[in-house]
Coordinates of C-alpha atoms and ligand atoms in Angstrom, one line a residue:
X3 CA 0.0 0.0 0.0
X4 CA 1.2 3.5 -0.8
X5 CA 0.9 6.5 1.5
X6 CA 1.6 9.4 -0.7
X7 CA 1.9 12.8 1.0
X8 CA 1.0 15.8 -1.1
X9 CA 2.0 18.7 1.2
X10 CA 0.8 21.1 -1.5
X11 CA 2.2 24.7 -0.8
X12 CA 2.4 24.0 3.0
X13 CA 5.1 23.4 5.5
X14 CA 8.5 25.0 6.2
X15 CA 12.0 23.8 6.9
X16 CA 11.3 23.2 10.6
X17 CA 8.1 21.3 9.9
X18 CA 9.7 19.0 7.3
X19 CA 12.8 18.3 9.3
X20 CA 10.7 17.4 12.4
X21 CA 8.2 15.3 10.5
X22 CA 10.9 13.3 8.7
X23 CA 12.5 12.6 12.1
X24 CA 9.2 11.2 13.4
X25 CA 8.6 9.2 10.2
X26 CA 12.0 7.7 10.5
X27 CA 11.1 6.3 13.9
X28 CA 8.2 4.1 12.7
X29 CA 8.6 0.7 11.3
X30 CA 6.4 -0.3 8.4
X31 CA 6.1 -3.7 6.7
X32 CA 3.9 -3.2 3.7
X33 CA 3.4 0.6 3.5
X34 CA 5.5 2.5 1.0
X35 CA 5.7 6.2 2.2
X36 CA 6.2 8.7 -0.6
X37 CA 6.7 12.3 0.5
X38 CA 6.0 15.1 -2.0
X39 CA 7.1 18.4 -0.6
X40 CA 7.3 21.7 -2.6
X41 CA 10.3 21.5 -4.9
X42 CA 12.5 23.8 -2.9
X43 CA 12.4 21.4 0.1
X44 CA 13.4 18.2 -1.8
X45 CA 17.1 18.5 -0.7
X46 CA 16.0 18.3 3.0
X47 CA 14.8 14.7 2.6
X48 CA 16.9 11.6 2.7
X49 CA 15.3 8.6 1.1
X50 CA 15.6 5.1 2.5
X51 CA 14.0 1.7 1.9
X52 CA 10.6 2.7 3.4
X53 CA 10.5 6.4 2.5
X54 CA 10.7 7.7 -1.1
X55 CA 10.6 11.1 -2.5
X56 CA 8.3 12.6 -5.0
X57 CA 7.5 16.0 -6.6
X58 CA 4.1 17.7 -7.0
X59 CA 4.6 18.5 -10.7
X60 CA 7.1 18.3 -13.5
X61 CA 7.7 20.4 -16.6
X62 CA 6.3 19.2 -19.9
X63 CA 9.7 19.6 -21.6
X64 CA 13.2 18.5 -20.7
X65 CA 14.9 21.9 -20.7
X66 CA 14.8 25.4 -22.1
X67 CA 12.5 28.4 -22.2
X68 CA 10.1 27.5 -19.4
X69 CA 10.5 30.1 -16.7
X70 CA 9.5 28.8 -13.2
X71 CA 9.3 25.1 -14.2
X72 CA 11.3 22.2 -12.9
X73 CA 12.4 19.3 -15.2
X74 CA 12.4 15.6 -14.7
X75 CA 16.2 15.6 -14.9
X76 CA 16.3 18.1 -12.0
X77 CA 13.9 16.0 -9.9
X78 CA 16.1 12.9 -10.5
X79 CA 19.1 14.8 -9.3
X80 CA 17.4 15.4 -6.0
X81 CA 16.4 11.7 -5.6
X82 CA 12.8 11.9 -6.5
X83 CA 11.3 8.6 -7.7
X84 CA 7.7 9.7 -8.1
X85 CA 5.9 12.7 -9.4
X86 CA 2.3 13.8 -9.1
X87 CA 0.9 14.9 -12.4
X88 CA -2.4 16.5 -13.3
X89 CA -3.6 17.3 -9.8
X90 CA -7.0 18.9 -9.9
X91 CA -5.5 22.1 -8.4
X92 CA -3.4 22.3 -11.6
X93 CA -6.1 21.2 -13.9
X94 CA -8.3 24.0 -12.5
X95 CA -5.6 26.4 -13.5
X96 CA -5.9 25.3 -17.1
X97 CA -3.6 22.3 -17.3
X98 CA -4.9 20.2 -20.2
X99 CA -4.8 16.4 -20.9
X100 CA -2.2 17.1 -23.7
X101 CA 0.1 18.9 -21.3
X102 CA -0.4 16.1 -18.8
X103 CA 0.5 13.4 -21.3
X104 CA 3.7 15.4 -22.2
X105 CA 4.6 15.6 -18.5
X106 CA 4.0 11.9 -18.1
X107 CA 6.3 11.2 -21.1
X108 CA 9.1 13.4 -19.6
X109 CA 8.8 11.7 -16.2
X110 CA 8.9 8.2 -17.8
X111 CA 11.9 9.1 -19.9
X112 CA 13.9 9.8 -16.8
X113 CA 12.6 6.7 -14.9
X114 CA 10.3 8.7 -12.6
X115 CA 7.0 7.0 -11.7
X116 CA 4.1 9.3 -12.5
X117 CA 1.1 9.4 -10.1
X118 CA -1.6 10.7 -12.4
X119 CA -4.6 12.3 -10.8
X120 CA -8.0 11.8 -12.3
X121 CA -11.5 12.5 -11.0
X122 CA -14.9 14.1 -11.6
X123 CA -15.5 17.7 -10.7
X124 CA -18.9 17.4 -9.1
X125 CA -20.6 14.8 -7.0
X126 CA -23.1 13.9 -9.6
X127 CA -21.1 14.5 -12.8
X128 CA -20.7 10.8 -13.6
X129 CA -17.7 8.9 -14.8
X130 CA -17.1 10.1 -18.4
X131 CA -14.7 12.8 -17.3
X132 CA -12.6 10.3 -15.4
X133 CA -12.3 7.9 -18.3
X134 CA -11.5 10.7 -20.7
X135 CA -8.6 11.6 -18.4
X136 CA -7.5 8.0 -18.1
X137 CA -7.7 7.2 -21.8
X138 CA -5.8 10.4 -22.8
X139 CA -2.8 9.0 -20.9
X140 CA -3.1 5.3 -21.8
X141 CA -3.6 5.9 -25.5
X142 CA -0.4 7.9 -25.7
X143 CA 2.2 6.0 -23.8
X144 CA 3.8 2.5 -24.1
X145 CA 1.9 -0.3 -22.3
X146 CA 5.0 -1.4 -20.4
X147 CA 5.3 2.0 -18.7
X148 CA 5.1 2.0 -14.9
X149 CA 2.4 4.4 -13.9
X150 CA 0.0 4.9 -11.0
X151 CA -3.4 6.6 -11.2
X152 CA -4.9 8.4 -8.2
X153 CA -8.6 8.6 -8.3
X154 CA -9.5 11.8 -6.6
X155 CA -13.1 13.0 -6.8
X156 CA -12.5 16.8 -6.9
X157 CA -15.5 17.4 -4.6
X158 CA -14.0 15.2 -1.9
X159 CA -10.7 17.0 -1.8
X160 CA -10.3 18.8 1.5
X161 CA -14.1 18.8 2.0
X162 CA -14.6 15.9 4.4
X163 CA -17.4 14.7 2.1
X164 CA -16.4 11.2 0.9
X165 CA -17.8 8.7 -1.6
X166 CA -18.9 5.2 -0.5
X167 CA -16.8 2.1 -0.8
X168 CA -19.0 0.9 -3.7
X169 CA -18.6 4.1 -5.6
X170 CA -14.8 4.1 -5.3
X171 CA -14.7 0.4 -6.1
X172 CA -16.7 0.9 -9.2
X173 CA -14.3 3.6 -10.5
X174 CA -11.1 1.7 -9.5
X175 CA -12.4 -1.5 -11.1
X176 CA -13.2 0.4 -14.3
X177 CA -9.9 2.2 -14.5
X178 CA -8.1 -1.2 -13.9
X179 CA -10.1 -3.1 -16.5
X180 CA -9.7 -0.3 -19.1
X181 CA -5.9 -0.4 -18.5
X182 CA -5.9 -4.2 -18.7
X183 CA -7.7 -4.2 -22.0
X184 CA -4.8 -2.1 -23.3
X185 CA -2.2 -4.4 -21.7
X186 CA -1.2 -2.1 -18.9
X187 CA -0.5 -3.3 -15.4
X188 CA -1.3 -0.3 -13.2
X189 CA -2.0 0.5 -9.6
X190 CA -4.8 2.9 -8.5
X191 CA -4.8 5.0 -5.4
X192 CA -7.7 6.9 -3.8
X193 CA -7.4 10.5 -2.7
X194 CA -9.9 13.0 -1.1
X195 CA -10.3 13.6 2.6
X196 CA -8.6 10.3 3.7
X197 CA -7.8 10.2 7.4
X198 CA -6.8 7.8 10.1
X199 CA -10.4 7.0 10.8
X200 CA -12.0 6.5 7.4
X201 CA -9.2 4.9 5.3
X202 CA -10.7 1.4 5.4
X203 CA -13.6 2.7 3.4
X204 CA -11.2 3.0 0.5
X205 CA -8.9 0.1 1.1
X206 CA -12.0 -2.1 1.1
X207 CA -12.7 -0.6 -2.4
X208 CA -9.5 -2.1 -3.7
X209 CA -7.3 1.0 -3.6
X210 CA -3.6 0.3 -3.7
X211 CA -3.0 3.2 -1.4
X212 CA -3.8 6.8 -0.8
X213 CA -2.9 10.2 -2.0
X214 CA -3.1 12.3 1.1
X215 CA -3.4 16.1 1.6
X216 CA -4.6 17.7 4.8
X217 CA -3.8 14.8 7.1
X218 CA -0.1 15.0 6.2
X219 CA 0.2 18.4 8.0
X220 CA -0.8 16.8 11.3
X221 CA 2.2 14.6 12.0
X222 CA 0.7 12.5 14.8
X223 CA -2.5 11.7 12.9
X224 CA -0.5 11.0 9.7
X225 CA 1.6 8.5 11.5
X226 CA -1.5 6.9 13.1
X227 CA -2.9 6.5 9.5
X228 CA 0.3 4.9 8.3
X229 CA 0.4 2.5 11.2
X230 CA -3.3 1.7 10.6
X231 CA -2.6 0.9 6.9
X232 CA 0.4 -1.2 7.8
X233 CA -1.7 -3.3 10.3
X234 CA -4.5 -4.0 7.9
Ligands
LIG330 C1 -5.3 16.1 -2.5 O1 -5.3 17.4 -2.6 O2 -4.7 15.4 -3.3 C2 -5.9 15.5 -1.3 C3 -6.2 14.3 -1.3 O3 -6.3 16.4 -0.3 P1 -7.1 16.1 1.0 O4 -6.5 14.8 1.6 O5 -6.9 17.2 1.9 O6 -8.5 15.9 0.6

């Protein structure tokens, strides 16, 4: 199971140093912890067998005239293994499926594992939007690529309003069978208001782990969640 921490634009040097110290004290068997701080804090993290590093975005080109962007090569230089791509907070700023596919290609070229966020905007908007986002990626990369999808209903992010186990299972099963039809072997995470109390709702739905936002800023509760996942 993956516990992927998306700190978004939160935290400071003191927070990250102290959280990493606490995370290093816990022993996990099956939980892979992936920490995705803002770019500038990547050098503060030391990876080990249990804790990997990821970024919250990557440029859609390898180098050049892209003021303010960070390339896959640069992320690799600072030990990132994963990169979140297409988070709804970026899609809502105009990021398109085409740009997302280019970012996924850049990440894959450098051996980074993309965690691609997909999800419907509104509670009752149906699943078409999700599968359009999934297909855009699957149709444009090689089937042997190692990729992870994160199903994140946008309405559930940071809201405390969560879907049912059945709803999440339905989407995860559909993403997996779509991928299987195209010969991909993928994993699917769930993200959106996951905490130490409700995570089993989503593990029961077949999620291979979680993309976590708010809970990662509360170190004790984040650790409780990781321990809970590990004991499942
Ligand atoms: C997210 O933004 O990816 C996320 C899952 O946030 P939260 O856990 O706060 O809903």
